[in-house]
Coordinates of C-alpha atoms in Angstrom, one line a residue:
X1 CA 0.0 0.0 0.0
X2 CA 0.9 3.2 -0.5
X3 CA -0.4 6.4 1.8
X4 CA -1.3 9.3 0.3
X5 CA -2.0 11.0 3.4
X6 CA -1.0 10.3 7.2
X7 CA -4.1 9.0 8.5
X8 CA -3.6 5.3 6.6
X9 CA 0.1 5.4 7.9
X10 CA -0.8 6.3 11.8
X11 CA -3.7 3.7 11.5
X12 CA -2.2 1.0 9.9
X13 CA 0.8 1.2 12.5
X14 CA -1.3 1.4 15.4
X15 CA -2.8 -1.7 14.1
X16 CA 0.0 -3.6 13.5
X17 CA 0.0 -3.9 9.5
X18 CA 2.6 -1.4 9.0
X19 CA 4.5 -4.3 7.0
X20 CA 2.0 -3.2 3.9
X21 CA 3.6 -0.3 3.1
X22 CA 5.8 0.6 0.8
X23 CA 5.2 4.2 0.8
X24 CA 3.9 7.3 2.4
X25 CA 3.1 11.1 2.3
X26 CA 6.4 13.4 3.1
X27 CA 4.2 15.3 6.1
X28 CA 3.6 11.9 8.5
X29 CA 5.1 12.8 11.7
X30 CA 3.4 9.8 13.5
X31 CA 4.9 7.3 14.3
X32 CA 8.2 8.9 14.0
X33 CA 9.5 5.4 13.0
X34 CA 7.8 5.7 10.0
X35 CA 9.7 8.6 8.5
X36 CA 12.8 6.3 8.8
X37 CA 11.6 3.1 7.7
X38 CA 9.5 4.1 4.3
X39 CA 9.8 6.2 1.0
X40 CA 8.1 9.2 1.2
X41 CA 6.5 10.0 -2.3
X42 CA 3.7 12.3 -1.8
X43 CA 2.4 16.1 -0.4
X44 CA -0.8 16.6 0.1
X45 CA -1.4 18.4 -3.3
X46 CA 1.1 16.4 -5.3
X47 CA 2.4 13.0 -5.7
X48 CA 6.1 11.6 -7.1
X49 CA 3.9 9.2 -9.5
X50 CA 6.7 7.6 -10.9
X51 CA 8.3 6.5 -7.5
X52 CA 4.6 5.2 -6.4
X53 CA 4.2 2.8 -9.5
X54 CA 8.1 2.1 -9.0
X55 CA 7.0 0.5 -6.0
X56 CA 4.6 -1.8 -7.5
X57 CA 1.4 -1.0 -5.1
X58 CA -1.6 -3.3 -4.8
X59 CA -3.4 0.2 -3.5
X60 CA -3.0 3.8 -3.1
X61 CA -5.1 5.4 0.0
X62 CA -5.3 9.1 0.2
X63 CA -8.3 11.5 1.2
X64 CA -10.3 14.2 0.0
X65 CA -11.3 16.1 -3.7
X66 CA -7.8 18.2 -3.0
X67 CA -6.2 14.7 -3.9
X68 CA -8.5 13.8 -6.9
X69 CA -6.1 14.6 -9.4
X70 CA -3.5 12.5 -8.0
X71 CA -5.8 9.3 -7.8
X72 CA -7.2 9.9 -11.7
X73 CA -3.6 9.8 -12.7
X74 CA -2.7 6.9 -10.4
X75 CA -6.2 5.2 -11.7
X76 CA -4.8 5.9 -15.4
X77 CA -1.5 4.2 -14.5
X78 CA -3.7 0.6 -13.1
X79 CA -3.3 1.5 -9.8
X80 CA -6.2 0.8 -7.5
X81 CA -7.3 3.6 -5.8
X82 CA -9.0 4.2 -2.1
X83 CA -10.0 8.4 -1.4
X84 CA -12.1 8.0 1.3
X85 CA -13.8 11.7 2.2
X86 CA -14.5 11.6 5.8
X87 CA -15.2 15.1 7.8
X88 CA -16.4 14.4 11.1
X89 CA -15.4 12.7 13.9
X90 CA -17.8 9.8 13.7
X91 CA -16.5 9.5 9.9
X92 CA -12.9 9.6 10.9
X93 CA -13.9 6.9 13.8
X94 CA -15.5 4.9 10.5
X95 CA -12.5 5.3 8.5
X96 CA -10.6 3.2 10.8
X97 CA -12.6 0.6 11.4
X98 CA -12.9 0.2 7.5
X99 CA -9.1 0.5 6.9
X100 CA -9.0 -2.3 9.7
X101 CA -11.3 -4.8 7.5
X102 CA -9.6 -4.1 4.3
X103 CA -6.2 -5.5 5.9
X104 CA -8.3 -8.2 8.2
X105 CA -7.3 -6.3 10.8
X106 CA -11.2 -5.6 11.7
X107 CA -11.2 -7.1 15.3
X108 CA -7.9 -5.0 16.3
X109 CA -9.5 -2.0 14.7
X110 CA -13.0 -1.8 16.5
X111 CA -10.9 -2.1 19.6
X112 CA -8.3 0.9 18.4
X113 CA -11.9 3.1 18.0
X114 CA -13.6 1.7 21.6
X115 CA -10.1 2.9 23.0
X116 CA -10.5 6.4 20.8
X117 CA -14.0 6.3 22.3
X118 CA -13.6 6.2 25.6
X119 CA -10.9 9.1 25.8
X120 CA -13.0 11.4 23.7
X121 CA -15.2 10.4 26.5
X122 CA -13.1 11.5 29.4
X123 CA -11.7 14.5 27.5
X124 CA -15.6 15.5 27.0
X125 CA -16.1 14.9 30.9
X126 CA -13.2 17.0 32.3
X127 CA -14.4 20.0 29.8
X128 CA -17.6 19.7 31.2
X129 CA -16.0 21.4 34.6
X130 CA -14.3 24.0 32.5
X131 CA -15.8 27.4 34.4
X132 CA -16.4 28.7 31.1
X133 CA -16.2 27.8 27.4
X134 CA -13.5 29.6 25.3
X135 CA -14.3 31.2 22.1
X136 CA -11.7 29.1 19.0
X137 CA -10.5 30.4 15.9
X138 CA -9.0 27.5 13.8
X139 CA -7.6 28.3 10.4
X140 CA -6.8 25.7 8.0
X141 CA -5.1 27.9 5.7
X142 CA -3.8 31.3 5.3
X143 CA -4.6 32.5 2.1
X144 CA -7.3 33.2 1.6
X145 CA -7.9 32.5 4.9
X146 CA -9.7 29.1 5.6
X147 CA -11.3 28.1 8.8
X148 CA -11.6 24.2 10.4
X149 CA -13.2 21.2 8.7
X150 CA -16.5 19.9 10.8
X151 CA -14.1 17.4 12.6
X152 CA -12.4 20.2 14.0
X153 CA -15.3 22.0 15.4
X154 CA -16.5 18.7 16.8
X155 CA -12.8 18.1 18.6
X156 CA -13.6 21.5 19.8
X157 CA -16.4 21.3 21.1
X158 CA -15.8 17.8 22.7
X159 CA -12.8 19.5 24.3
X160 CA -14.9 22.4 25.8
X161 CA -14.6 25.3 23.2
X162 CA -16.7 26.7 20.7
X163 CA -16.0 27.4 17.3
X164 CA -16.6 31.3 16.3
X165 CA -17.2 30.2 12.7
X166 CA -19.7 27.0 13.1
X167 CA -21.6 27.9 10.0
X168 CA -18.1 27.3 7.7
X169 CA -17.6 24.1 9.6
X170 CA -20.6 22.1 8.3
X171 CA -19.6 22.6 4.6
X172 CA -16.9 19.9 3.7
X173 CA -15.2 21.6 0.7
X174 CA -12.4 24.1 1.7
X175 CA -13.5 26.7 -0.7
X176 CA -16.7 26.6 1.2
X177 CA -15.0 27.6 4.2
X178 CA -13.2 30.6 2.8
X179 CA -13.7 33.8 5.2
X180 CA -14.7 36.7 2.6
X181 CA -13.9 39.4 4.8
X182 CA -11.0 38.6 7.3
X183 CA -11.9 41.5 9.4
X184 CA -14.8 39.1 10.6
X185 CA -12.2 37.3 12.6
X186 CA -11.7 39.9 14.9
X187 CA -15.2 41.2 15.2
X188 CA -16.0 37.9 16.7
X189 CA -13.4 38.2 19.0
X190 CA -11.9 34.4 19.6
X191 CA -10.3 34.1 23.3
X192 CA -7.9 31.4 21.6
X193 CA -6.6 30.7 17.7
X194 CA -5.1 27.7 16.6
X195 CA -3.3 27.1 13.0
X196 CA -2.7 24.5 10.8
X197 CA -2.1 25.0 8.0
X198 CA -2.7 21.8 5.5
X199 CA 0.6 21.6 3.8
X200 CA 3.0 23.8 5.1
X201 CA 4.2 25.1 8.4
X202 CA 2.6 27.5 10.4
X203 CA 3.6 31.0 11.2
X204 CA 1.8 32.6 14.0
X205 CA 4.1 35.8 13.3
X206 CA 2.1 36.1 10.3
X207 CA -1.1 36.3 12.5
X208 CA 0.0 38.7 14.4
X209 CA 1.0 41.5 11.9
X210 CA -1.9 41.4 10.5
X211 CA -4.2 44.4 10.9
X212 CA -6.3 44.7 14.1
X213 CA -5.2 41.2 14.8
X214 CA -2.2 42.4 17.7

């Protein structure tokens, strides 16, 4: 197999099966093991195609439309190809348990989401005694400036915050969740902003020289 993305890599460690691949995205960072052990030959945006069908791979798993262009061409080349598309934290839960099945892993993977479960759980619990709930700005890119996914909001929320942009959340494409006026950020006044910015490292100092954002 080869991982398009890190969530097939981090899963398919976790559950043991990490003997499948043969390749994954240059941006895993978990297990750190991983970086050392396999080829990296994909971003996010972009793939080394060549190096992929060098390595021969029974399946290529990567996620979302951003990636669609790199599965047609991998799909034109005979390889199989798996984009699964999944934006909340139910879906992501999902995702696991079907990775699990497709290695016959499925037993070891309905335990890895029971475990994933129960500490959502506990995280949801403790928030629950938070005196009050801060106000979260995620941005998921920089420009133009994109706020969280749903399954951000939801990790959010389940950890005792609210999102000051819930109505960009529940759209699933990222050009859906593009802030028109960036000023609005500010009107709404978050007590805490987070960044992560899907494909390249994150600069707070570019937050804060931005106007009205000090």
């Amino acid at each position: 197999m080869v991982c398009l993305t890190e969530e097939p890599t981090e899963t398919l460690y976790l559950l043991g099966e990490q003997d499948r691949i043969v390749g994954i995205s240059g941006f895993t960072v978990r297990p750190p093991r991983a970086r050392k052990e396999k080829p990296k030959v994909s971003a996010f945006t972009s793939a080394k195609i060549g190096e992929i069908l060098k390595l021969e791979p029974d399946l290529a798993i990567g996620f979302s439309d951003i990636q669609a262009d790199i599965a047609a061409e991998l799909v034109r080349h005979g390889v199989e190809v798996w984009i699964a598309n999944h934006r909340s934290v139910d879906g992501i839960l999902d995702y696991i348990g079907r990775l699990g099945a497709l290695v016959g892993a499925a037993g070891r993977a309905q335990a890895l989401v029971a475990g994933l479960r129960a500490g959502l759980d506990a995280i949801a619990a403790e928030a629950a005694r938070l005196p009050r709930r801060p106000r979260v700005y995620f941005e998921e890119w920089d420009a133009p400036q994109i706020t969280g996914i749903r399954w951000v909001a939801e990790l959010v929320r389940i950890a005792g915050g609210d999102d000051i942009f819930p109505e960009h959340a529940a759209m699933s494409l990222a050009k859906d969740r593009i802030i028109a006026d960036p000023s609005e950020v500010v009107r709404r006044a978050p007590d805490l902003i987070l960044g992560s910015w899907c494909g390249k490292r994150f600069r707070p100092e570019k937050l804060a020289a931005r106007p009205g954002w000090d």
